[in-house]
PDB file of C-alpha atoms and ligand atoms in Angstrom:
ATOM      1  CA  MET Z  22     163.194 -14.929 193.459  1.00 93.00           C
ATOM      2  CA  ILE Z  23     160.638 -12.141 193.097  1.00 96.00           C
ATOM      3  CA  GLU Z  24     157.065 -12.849 192.157  1.00 97.00           C
ATOM      4  CA  VAL Z  25     154.402 -10.183 191.972  1.00 98.00           C
ATOM      5  CA  LEU Z  26     150.813 -11.264 191.480  1.00 97.00           C
ATOM      6  CA  GLY Z  27     147.920  -8.966 190.645  1.00 98.00           C
ATOM      7  CA  LEU Z  28     149.389  -5.953 192.413  1.00 98.00           C
ATOM      8  CA  VAL Z  29     146.892  -3.102 192.786  1.00 97.00           C
ATOM      9  CA  LYS Z  30     147.836   0.206 194.389  1.00 97.00           C
ATOM     10  CA  ARG Z  31     145.590   3.219 194.885  1.00 97.00           C
ATOM     11  CA  PHE Z  32     146.360   6.667 196.184  1.00 96.00           C
ATOM     12  CA  GLY Z  33     142.948   7.721 197.458  1.00 94.00           C
ATOM     13  CA  HIS Z  34     140.596   7.049 194.557  1.00 94.00           C
ATOM     14  CA  VAL Z  35     143.330   7.038 191.951  1.00 96.00           C
ATOM     15  CA  GLU Z  36     144.522   3.601 190.905  1.00 97.00           C
ATOM     16  CA  VAL Z  37     148.201   3.837 189.968  1.00 98.00           C
ATOM     17  CA  LEU Z  38     148.913   0.102 189.647  1.00 98.00           C
ATOM     18  CA  SER Z  39     146.105  -1.884 188.061  1.00 98.00           C
ATOM     19  CA  GLY Z  40     147.011  -5.534 188.516  1.00 97.00           C
ATOM     20  CA  ILE Z  41     150.708  -5.959 187.859  1.00 98.00           C
ATOM     21  CA  SER Z  42     152.018  -9.516 187.584  1.00 98.00           C
ATOM     22  CA  LEU Z  43     155.697 -10.018 186.952  1.00 97.00           C
ATOM     23  CA  SER Z  44     158.375 -12.427 188.053  1.00 97.00           C
ATOM     24  CA  VAL Z  45     162.138 -12.318 188.172  1.00 97.00           C
ATOM     25  CA  GLU Z  46     164.251 -15.451 188.501  1.00 96.00           C
ATOM     26  CA  ALA Z  47     167.443 -15.619 190.531  1.00 96.00           C
ATOM     27  CA  GLY Z  48     170.330 -14.175 188.523  1.00 97.00           C
ATOM     28  CA  GLU Z  49     168.045 -12.314 186.144  1.00 98.00           C
ATOM     29  CA  VAL Z  50     168.069  -8.640 185.288  1.00 98.00           C
ATOM     30  CA  ALA Z  51     164.619  -7.214 184.603  1.00 98.00           C
ATOM     31  CA  ALA Z  52     164.482  -3.782 182.986  1.00 98.00           C
ATOM     32  CA  VAL Z  53     161.372  -1.690 183.522  1.00 98.00           C
ATOM     33  CA  ILE Z  54     160.817   1.080 181.005  1.00 97.00           C
ATOM     34  CA  GLY Z  55     157.917   3.318 180.081  1.00 96.00           C
ATOM     35  CA  PRO Z  56     156.523   6.830 180.202  1.00 95.00           C
ATOM     36  CA  SER Z  57     156.685   8.993 183.292  1.00 95.00           C
ATOM     37  CA  GLY Z  58     153.770   8.498 185.673  1.00 96.00           C
ATOM     38  CA  GLY Z  59     153.265   4.900 184.576  1.00 97.00           C
ATOM     39  CA  GLY Z  60     153.771   3.506 188.076  1.00 98.00           C
ATOM     40  CA  LYS Z  61     157.367   2.269 187.846  1.00 98.00           C
ATOM     41  CA  SER Z  62     158.610   3.845 191.083  1.00 97.00           C
ATOM     42  CA  THR Z  63     155.487   2.877 192.970  1.00 98.00           C
ATOM     43  CA  PHE Z  64     155.924  -0.700 191.764  1.00 98.00           C
ATOM     44  CA  LEU Z  65     159.501  -0.874 193.110  1.00 97.00           C
ATOM     45  CA  ARG Z  66     158.434   0.702 196.390  1.00 96.00           C
ATOM     46  CA  CYS Z  67     155.701  -1.922 196.844  1.00 96.00           C
ATOM     47  CA  ILE Z  68     158.196  -4.742 196.281  1.00 95.00           C
ATOM     48  CA  ASN Z  69     160.363  -3.879 199.236  1.00 91.00           C
ATOM     49  CA  GLY Z  70     157.562  -2.715 201.478  1.00 90.00           C
ATOM     50  CA  LEU Z  71     158.264   1.033 201.292  1.00 91.00           C
ATOM     51  CA  GLU Z  72     154.675   1.378 200.115  1.00 93.00           C
ATOM     52  CA  ALA Z  73     151.616  -0.578 201.237  1.00 93.00           C
ATOM     53  CA  PHE Z  74     149.300  -1.821 198.483  1.00 95.00           C
ATOM     54  CA  ASP Z  75     145.631  -2.683 198.108  1.00 95.00           C
ATOM     55  CA  GLU Z  76     145.377  -6.011 196.311  1.00 96.00           C
ATOM     56  CA  GLY Z  77     147.637  -8.808 195.192  1.00 97.00           C
ATOM     57  CA  GLU Z  78     150.775 -10.337 196.564  1.00 95.00           C
ATOM     58  CA  VAL Z  79     154.520  -9.787 196.508  1.00 95.00           C
ATOM     59  CA  ARG Z  80     156.745 -12.817 197.150  1.00 94.00           C
ATOM     60  CA  VAL Z  81     160.404 -12.196 197.763  1.00 92.00           C
ATOM     61  CA  SER Z  82     162.711 -15.137 198.449  1.00 84.00           C
ATOM     62  CA  GLY Z  83     160.224 -17.022 200.580  1.00 87.00           C
ATOM     63  CA  PHE Z  84     158.469 -14.083 202.241  1.00 91.00           C
ATOM     64  CA  THR Z  85     155.050 -12.864 201.221  1.00 92.00           C
ATOM     65  CA  LEU Z  86     153.689  -9.353 201.475  1.00 92.00           C
ATOM     66  CA  GLY Z  87     149.927  -9.014 201.191  1.00 91.00           C
ATOM     67  CA  PRO Z  88     147.575  -6.040 200.979  1.00 91.00           C
ATOM     68  CA  ARG Z  89     147.762  -3.196 203.488  1.00 71.00           C
ATOM     69  CA  ALA Z  90     149.598  -3.430 206.771  1.00 70.00           C
ATOM     70  CA  HIS Z  91     152.606  -5.722 206.757  1.00 74.00           C
ATOM     71  CA  ASP Z  92     153.790  -7.300 209.974  1.00 82.00           C
ATOM     72  CA  ALA Z  93     157.038  -5.842 211.199  1.00 85.00           C
ATOM     73  CA  ARG Z  94     159.043  -9.039 211.045  1.00 87.00           C
ATOM     74  CA  THR Z  95     158.132  -9.830 207.427  1.00 89.00           C
ATOM     75  CA  LEU Z  96     158.807  -6.224 206.446  1.00 89.00           C
ATOM     76  CA  GLN Z  97     162.239  -6.343 207.974  1.00 89.00           C
ATOM     77  CA  ALA Z  98     163.022  -9.658 206.316  1.00 90.00           C
ATOM     78  CA  VAL Z  99     161.939  -8.332 202.927  1.00 91.00           C
ATOM     79  CA  ARG Z 100     163.901  -5.102 203.313  1.00 90.00           C
ATOM     80  CA  GLU Z 101     166.991  -7.050 204.281  1.00 89.00           C
ATOM     81  CA  SER Z 102     166.669  -9.300 201.233  1.00 92.00           C
ATOM     82  CA  VAL Z 103     166.020  -6.514 198.765  1.00 95.00           C
ATOM     83  CA  GLY Z 104     168.351  -3.544 198.344  1.00 95.00           C
ATOM     84  CA  PHE Z 105     167.211  -0.240 196.889  1.00 96.00           C
ATOM     85  CA  VAL Z 106     169.210   2.289 194.896  1.00 97.00           C
ATOM     86  CA  PHE Z 107     167.494   5.645 194.411  1.00 95.00           C
ATOM     87  CA  GLN Z 108     167.770   8.274 191.701  1.00 94.00           C
ATOM     88  CA  GLN Z 109     169.012  10.820 194.272  1.00 94.00           C
ATOM     89  CA  PHE Z 110     171.524   8.462 195.957  1.00 94.00           C
ATOM     90  CA  ASN Z 111     170.145   9.148 199.500  1.00 94.00           C
ATOM     91  CA  LEU Z 112     173.509   8.945 201.258  1.00 97.00           C
ATOM     92  CA  PHE Z 113     173.865  10.227 204.819  1.00 97.00           C
ATOM     93  CA  PRO Z 114     175.519  13.643 204.244  1.00 97.00           C
ATOM     94  CA  HIS Z 115     177.329  13.677 207.589  1.00 97.00           C
ATOM     95  CA  ARG Z 116     178.970  10.275 207.051  1.00 98.00           C
ATOM     96  CA  THR Z 117     181.937   9.429 204.847  1.00 98.00           C
ATOM     97  CA  ALA Z 118     181.702   6.950 201.999  1.00 98.00           C
ATOM     98  CA  LEU Z 119     182.976   4.273 204.362  1.00 98.00           C
ATOM     99  CA  GLY Z 120     180.625   5.428 207.131  1.00 98.00           C
ATOM    100  CA  ASN Z 121     177.653   5.163 204.795  1.00 98.00           C
ATOM    101  CA  CYS Z 122     178.705   1.646 203.864  1.00 98.00           C
ATOM    102  CA  ILE Z 123     179.175   0.235 207.370  1.00 98.00           C
ATOM    103  CA  GLU Z 124     176.068   1.761 208.978  1.00 96.00           C
ATOM    104  CA  ALA Z 125     173.592  -1.004 208.118  1.00 95.00           C
ATOM    105  CA  PRO Z 126     175.965  -3.993 208.316  1.00 96.00           C
ATOM    106  CA  VAL Z 127     176.873  -2.905 211.884  1.00 97.00           C
ATOM    107  CA  HIS Z 128     173.431  -1.843 213.104  1.00 94.00           C
ATOM    108  CA  VAL Z 129     171.163  -4.190 211.185  1.00 92.00           C
ATOM    109  CA  LEU Z 130     173.312  -7.271 210.581  1.00 93.00           C
ATOM    110  CA  GLY Z 131     175.269  -6.872 213.822  1.00 95.00           C
ATOM    111  CA  GLU Z 132     178.678  -7.167 212.162  1.00 97.00           C
ATOM    112  CA  PRO Z 133     181.702  -6.094 214.216  1.00 98.00           C
ATOM    113  CA  ARG Z 134     182.822  -2.659 213.025  1.00 97.00           C
ATOM    114  CA  ASP Z 135     186.248  -3.815 211.804  1.00 97.00           C
ATOM    115  CA  VAL Z 136     184.724  -6.664 209.788  1.00 98.00           C
ATOM    116  CA  ALA Z 137     182.157  -4.304 208.252  1.00 98.00           C
ATOM    117  CA  ALA Z 138     184.883  -1.753 207.478  1.00 98.00           C
ATOM    118  CA  ALA Z 139     187.094  -4.346 205.776  1.00 98.00           C
ATOM    119  CA  ARG Z 140     184.195  -5.552 203.633  1.00 98.00           C
ATOM    120  CA  ALA Z 141     183.222  -1.957 202.839  1.00 98.00           C
ATOM    121  CA  ARG Z 142     186.752  -1.076 201.664  1.00 98.00           C
ATOM    122  CA  GLU Z 143     186.741  -4.087 199.391  1.00 97.00           C
ATOM    123  CA  MET Z 144     183.316  -3.201 198.004  1.00 97.00           C
ATOM    124  CA  LEU Z 145     184.241   0.453 197.429  1.00 97.00           C
ATOM    125  CA  CYS Z 146     187.266  -0.790 195.534  1.00 96.00           C
ATOM    126  CA  ARG Z 147     184.997  -3.023 193.456  1.00 95.00           C
ATOM    127  CA  VAL Z 148     182.875  -0.032 192.388  1.00 95.00           C
ATOM    128  CA  GLY Z 149     186.010   1.949 191.483  1.00 95.00           C
ATOM    129  CA  LEU Z 150     186.258   4.099 194.610  1.00 96.00           C
ATOM    130  CA  ALA Z 151     189.482   2.884 196.207  1.00 96.00           C
ATOM    131  CA  GLY Z 152     191.077   5.886 197.927  1.00 96.00           C
ATOM    132  CA  ARG Z 153     187.777   7.754 198.418  1.00 97.00           C
ATOM    133  CA  GLU Z 154     186.701   5.915 201.593  1.00 98.00           C
ATOM    134  CA  ASP Z 155     187.042   9.015 203.777  1.00 98.00           C
ATOM    135  CA  ALA Z 156     185.320  11.456 201.425  1.00 98.00           C
ATOM    136  CA  TYR Z 157     181.971  12.986 202.384  1.00 98.00           C
ATOM    137  CA  PRO Z 158     179.124  12.903 199.850  1.00 97.00           C
ATOM    138  CA  LYS Z 159     179.440  16.652 199.161  1.00 97.00           C
ATOM    139  CA  ASP Z 160     183.021  16.064 197.994  1.00 97.00           C
ATOM    140  CA  LEU Z 161     182.073  13.256 195.624  1.00 97.00           C
ATOM    141  CA  SER Z 162     180.611  13.607 192.137  1.00 96.00           C
ATOM    142  CA  GLY Z 163     177.071  12.356 191.519  1.00 96.00           C
ATOM    143  CA  GLY Z 164     178.432   9.280 189.804  1.00 96.00           C
ATOM    144  CA  GLN Z 165     180.732   8.547 192.745  1.00 97.00           C
ATOM    145  CA  GLN Z 166     177.878   9.047 195.207  1.00 97.00           C
ATOM    146  CA  GLN Z 167     175.723   6.637 193.265  1.00 97.00           C
ATOM    147  CA  ARG Z 168     178.519   4.066 193.279  1.00 97.00           C
ATOM    148  CA  VAL Z 169     178.768   4.448 197.076  1.00 98.00           C
ATOM    149  CA  ALA Z 170     175.014   3.842 197.210  1.00 98.00           C
ATOM    150  CA  ILE Z 171     175.438   0.672 195.145  1.00 97.00           C
ATOM    151  CA  ALA Z 172     178.295  -0.526 197.383  1.00 98.00           C
ATOM    152  CA  ARG Z 173     176.136   0.213 200.420  1.00 97.00           C
ATOM    153  CA  ALA Z 174     173.286  -1.860 198.998  1.00 97.00           C
ATOM    154  CA  LEU Z 175     175.601  -4.767 198.088  1.00 97.00           C
ATOM    155  CA  LEU Z 176     177.136  -4.896 201.571  1.00 97.00           C
ATOM    156  CA  MET Z 177     173.790  -6.071 202.953  1.00 96.00           C
ATOM    157  CA  ARG Z 178     174.185  -9.170 200.755  1.00 95.00           C
ATOM    158  CA  PRO Z 179     170.757  -8.643 199.241  1.00 95.00           C
ATOM    159  CA  LYS Z 180     168.994 -11.368 197.298  1.00 95.00           C
ATOM    160  CA  ALA Z 181     167.967  -8.723 194.787  1.00 97.00           C
ATOM    161  CA  ILE Z 182     168.563  -5.022 194.188  1.00 97.00           C
ATOM    162  CA  LEU Z 183     165.951  -2.594 192.911  1.00 98.00           C
ATOM    163  CA  PHE Z 184     167.261   0.428 190.997  1.00 98.00           C
ATOM    164  CA  ASP Z 185     164.969   3.408 190.411  1.00 98.00           C
ATOM    165  CA  GLU Z 186     166.393   5.442 187.527  1.00 97.00           C
ATOM    166  CA  PRO Z 187     169.879   5.317 189.043  1.00 97.00           C
ATOM    167  CA  THR Z 188     171.495   7.400 186.308  1.00 96.00           C
ATOM    168  CA  SER Z 189     168.878   9.989 185.426  1.00 94.00           C
ATOM    169  CA  ALA Z 190     170.399  12.633 187.737  1.00 93.00           C
ATOM    170  CA  LEU Z 191     173.840  12.131 186.160  1.00 95.00           C
ATOM    171  CA  ASP Z 192     175.635  13.512 183.136  1.00 94.00           C
ATOM    172  CA  PRO Z 193     176.449  10.980 180.395  1.00 93.00           C
ATOM    173  CA  VAL Z 194     180.016  10.275 181.547  1.00 94.00           C
ATOM    174  CA  MET Z 195     178.989   9.591 185.146  1.00 94.00           C
ATOM    175  CA  ALA Z 196     175.947   7.634 183.981  1.00 95.00           C
ATOM    176  CA  ALA Z 197     178.247   5.416 181.932  1.00 95.00           C
ATOM    177  CA  GLU Z 198     180.423   4.716 184.989  1.00 95.00           C
ATOM    178  CA  VAL Z 199     177.408   3.717 187.045  1.00 96.00           C
ATOM    179  CA  LEU Z 200     175.944   1.596 184.243  1.00 97.00           C
ATOM    180  CA  GLY Z 201     179.363  -0.068 183.942  1.00 96.00           C
ATOM    181  CA  VAL Z 202     179.219  -1.103 187.600  1.00 96.00           C
ATOM    182  CA  MET Z 203     175.656  -2.372 187.122  1.00 97.00           C
ATOM    183  CA  THR Z 204     176.678  -4.334 184.044  1.00 97.00           C
ATOM    184  CA  ASP Z 205     179.448  -6.028 186.047  1.00 96.00           C
ATOM    185  CA  LEU Z 206     176.934  -6.927 188.744  1.00 96.00           C
ATOM    186  CA  ALA Z 207     174.626  -8.408 186.140  1.00 97.00           C
ATOM    187  CA  LYS Z 208     177.473 -10.523 184.743  1.00 96.00           C
ATOM    188  CA  GLN Z 209     178.208 -11.771 188.247  1.00 96.00           C
ATOM    189  CA  GLY Z 210     174.627 -13.002 188.533  1.00 97.00           C
ATOM    190  CA  GLN Z 211     173.173 -10.339 190.808  1.00 97.00           C
ATOM    191  CA  THR Z 212     169.377 -10.385 190.591  1.00 97.00           C
ATOM    192  CA  MET Z 213     168.142  -6.883 189.792  1.00 98.00           C
ATOM    193  CA  ILE Z 214     165.097  -4.936 188.722  1.00 98.00           C
ATOM    194  CA  VAL Z 215     166.184  -1.754 186.998  1.00 98.00           C
ATOM    195  CA  VAL Z 216     163.849   1.105 186.143  1.00 98.00           C
ATOM    196  CA  THR Z 217     165.856   2.919 183.535  1.00 97.00           C
ATOM    197  CA  HIS Z 218     165.927   5.530 180.788  1.00 93.00           C
ATOM    198  CA  SER Z 219     168.979   3.840 179.360  1.00 95.00           C
ATOM    199  CA  MET Z 220     167.632   1.918 176.399  1.00 95.00           C
ATOM    200  CA  HIS Z 221     171.148   0.689 175.728  1.00 95.00           C
ATOM    201  CA  PHE Z 222     171.338  -0.924 179.179  1.00 96.00           C
ATOM    202  CA  ALA Z 223     167.849  -2.405 178.849  1.00 97.00           C
ATOM    203  CA  ARG Z 224     168.678  -3.823 175.457  1.00 96.00           C
ATOM    204  CA  SER Z 225     172.174  -5.109 176.058  1.00 95.00           C
ATOM    205  CA  VAL Z 226     172.163  -6.194 179.717  1.00 97.00           C
ATOM    206  CA  ALA Z 227     168.613  -7.144 180.732  1.00 98.00           C
ATOM    207  CA  ASN Z 228     167.187 -10.638 180.350  1.00 97.00           C
ATOM    208  CA  ALA Z 229     163.662  -9.291 180.122  1.00 98.00           C
ATOM    209  CA  VAL Z 230     162.095  -5.919 179.455  1.00 98.00           C
ATOM    210  CA  HIS Z 231     158.760  -4.870 180.917  1.00 98.00           C
ATOM    211  CA  VAL Z 232     156.984  -1.830 179.540  1.00 98.00           C
ATOM    212  CA  PHE Z 233     154.859   0.005 182.100  1.00 97.00           C
ATOM    213  CA  ALA Z 234     152.184   2.495 181.105  1.00 97.00           C
ATOM    214  CA  GLY Z 235     149.122   3.700 182.954  1.00 96.00           C
ATOM    215  CA  GLY Z 236     149.652   1.292 185.839  1.00 97.00           C
ATOM    216  CA  ARG Z 237     149.826  -1.797 183.644  1.00 97.00           C
ATOM    217  CA  VAL Z 238     152.511  -3.914 182.044  1.00 98.00           C
ATOM    218  CA  VAL Z 239     151.593  -3.338 178.428  1.00 97.00           C
ATOM    219  CA  GLU Z 240     154.309  -5.582 177.081  1.00 97.00           C
ATOM    220  CA  SER Z 241     157.047  -7.918 178.336  1.00 97.00           C
ATOM    221  CA  GLY Z 242     159.650  -9.972 176.583  1.00 97.00           C
ATOM    222  CA  PRO Z 243     163.287 -10.554 175.727  1.00 97.00           C
ATOM    223  CA  PRO Z 244     164.950  -7.204 174.951  1.00 97.00           C
ATOM    224  CA  GLU Z 245     165.747  -8.006 171.335  1.00 96.00           C
ATOM    225  CA  ARG Z 246     162.107  -8.847 170.630  1.00 96.00           C
ATOM    226  CA  VAL Z 247     160.655  -5.849 172.483  1.00 97.00           C
ATOM    227  CA  PHE Z 248     163.076  -3.409 170.857  1.00 96.00           C
ATOM    228  CA  SER Z 249     163.058  -4.753 167.327  1.00 95.00           C
ATOM    229  CA  ASP Z 250     159.449  -5.891 167.113  1.00 95.00           C
ATOM    230  CA  PRO Z 251     157.315  -4.089 169.712  1.00 95.00           C
ATOM    231  CA  GLN Z 252     153.796  -5.498 169.776  1.00 95.00           C
ATOM    232  CA  HIS Z 253     151.975  -2.676 171.486  1.00 94.00           C
ATOM    233  CA  GLU Z 254     151.403   0.834 170.157  1.00 95.00           C
ATOM    234  CA  THR Z 255     152.328   2.304 173.564  1.00 95.00           C
ATOM    235  CA  THR Z 256     155.700   0.556 173.367  1.00 96.00           C
ATOM    236  CA  ARG Z 257     156.260   1.770 169.814  1.00 95.00           C
ATOM    237  CA  ALA Z 258     155.429   5.351 170.784  1.00 95.00           C
ATOM    238  CA  PHE Z 259     157.667   5.195 173.844  1.00 95.00           C
ATOM    239  CA  LEU Z 260     160.614   3.729 171.949  1.00 95.00           C
ATOM    240  CA  ARG Z 261     160.244   6.308 169.145  1.00 94.00           C
ATOM    241  CA  GLU Z 262     160.237   9.042 171.773  1.00 92.00           C
ATOM    242  CA  ALA Z 263     163.357   7.499 173.346  1.00 90.00           C
ATOM    243  CA  GLY Z 264     165.081   7.604 169.966  1.00 87.00           C
ATOM    244  CA  VAL Z 265     165.177   3.847 169.362  1.00 86.00           C
ATOM    245  CA  LYS Z 266     165.424   3.295 165.614  1.00 73.00           C
ATOM    246  CA  GLY Z 267     162.998   1.051 163.830  1.00 64.00           C
ATOM    247  CA  ALA Z 268     160.333   1.216 166.540  1.00 63.00           C
TER     248      ALA Z 268
HETATM  249  P1  ADP W 446     156.806   6.559 187.363  1.00 84.09           P
HETATM  250  O1  ADP W 446     157.875   6.156 188.324  1.00 84.09           O
HETATM  251  O2  ADP W 446     156.534   5.542 186.296  1.00 84.09           O
HETATM  252  O3  ADP W 446     157.044   7.914 186.784  1.00 84.09           O
HETATM  253  P2  ADP W 446     155.189   6.776 189.748  1.00 84.09           P
HETATM  254  O4  ADP W 446     155.122   5.426 190.350  1.00 84.09           O
HETATM  255  O5  ADP W 446     156.118   7.757 190.361  1.00 84.09           O
HETATM  256  O6  ADP W 446     155.433   6.650 188.181  1.00 84.09           O
HETATM  257  O7  ADP W 446     153.749   7.426 189.793  1.00 84.09           O
HETATM  258  C1  ADP W 446     152.588   6.788 189.296  1.00 84.09           C
HETATM  259  C2  ADP W 446     151.394   7.652 189.577  1.00 84.09           C
HETATM  260  O8  ADP W 446     151.157   7.682 190.983  1.00 84.09           O
HETATM  261  C3  ADP W 446     151.554   9.106 189.141  1.00 84.09           C
HETATM  262  O9  ADP W 446     150.334   9.540 188.591  1.00 84.09           O
HETATM  263  C4  ADP W 446     151.862   9.813 190.424  1.00 84.09           C
HETATM  264  O10 ADP W 446     151.407  11.150 190.371  1.00 84.09           O
HETATM  265  C5  ADP W 446     151.084   9.020 191.433  1.00 84.09           C
HETATM  266  N1  ADP W 446     151.700   9.056 192.785  1.00 84.09           N
HETATM  267  C6  ADP W 446     152.936   8.607 193.101  1.00 84.09           C
HETATM  268  N2  ADP W 446     153.176   8.745 194.420  1.00 84.09           N
HETATM  269  C7  ADP W 446     152.047   9.307 194.945  1.00 84.09           C
HETATM  270  C8  ADP W 446     151.662   9.692 196.267  1.00 84.09           C
HETATM  271  N3  ADP W 446     152.490   9.517 197.319  1.00 84.09           N
HETATM  272  N4  ADP W 446     150.435  10.213 196.423  1.00 84.09           N
HETATM  273  C9  ADP W 446     149.595  10.356 195.381  1.00 84.09           C
HETATM  274  N5  ADP W 446     149.892  10.007 194.120  1.00 84.09           N
HETATM  275  C10 ADP W 446     151.103   9.488 193.896  1.00 84.09           C
HETATM  276 MG1   MG W 447     159.673   7.054 188.826  1.00 84.09          MG
END
């Protein structure tokens, strides 16, 4: 579904991704963990074409992004196949929950407004927001806003969804609600890459864990193996810091 080969990204002379190779099969959840500044956000942004890169290749459900400028048609295809959920939700403040959810289906997919609205109501219900369709972002809690953002991403029927620390701006109760929605999605077979601070989510929901540090994947593997028997000192240090016992 997603295959990244030898991805190199520089900002000026600073190399922030130094040859990342990683693949995610359809229906898989990949968790990306690691210290701040390791390149996790940049990696996600390269996958859906928000960021150009310098070397390597990104293949997403049959489309290939190469170094530097991407042609507009491929970019659009990739962005339509890959949803993105940001740490800061990024909802349109002047649109209701429902308005946020129907914007792209109407304007990008060309769905009739009533069809998009019916699907959006159903999706908002699925993320636990029935009855809040007409609320504006400022009147929703952070956890509710993030669940609107997830509904909005799902309504584009993405092949995969990328999550960039979706719960790190939330208090523990709201984070748990959002992680609950993400866990349901995982069970339903939604392909996802999740950059997360939640070691519990990475351990109990992901199929694979990838540890990023200094622009490299220092370690990858099934969660149980990575958490209980980390092979790399960077992983051990990170897991100790994150409070994971036995690391
Ligand atoms: P993470 O998400 O793992 O914390 P990032 O991908 O945000 O890491 O950042 C990786 C490195 O790239 C950091 O050193 C960061 O300062 C640098 N960086 C990120 N975005 C930019 C940018 N737009 N311009 C210059 N440097 C950047
Ligand atoms: Mg980041």
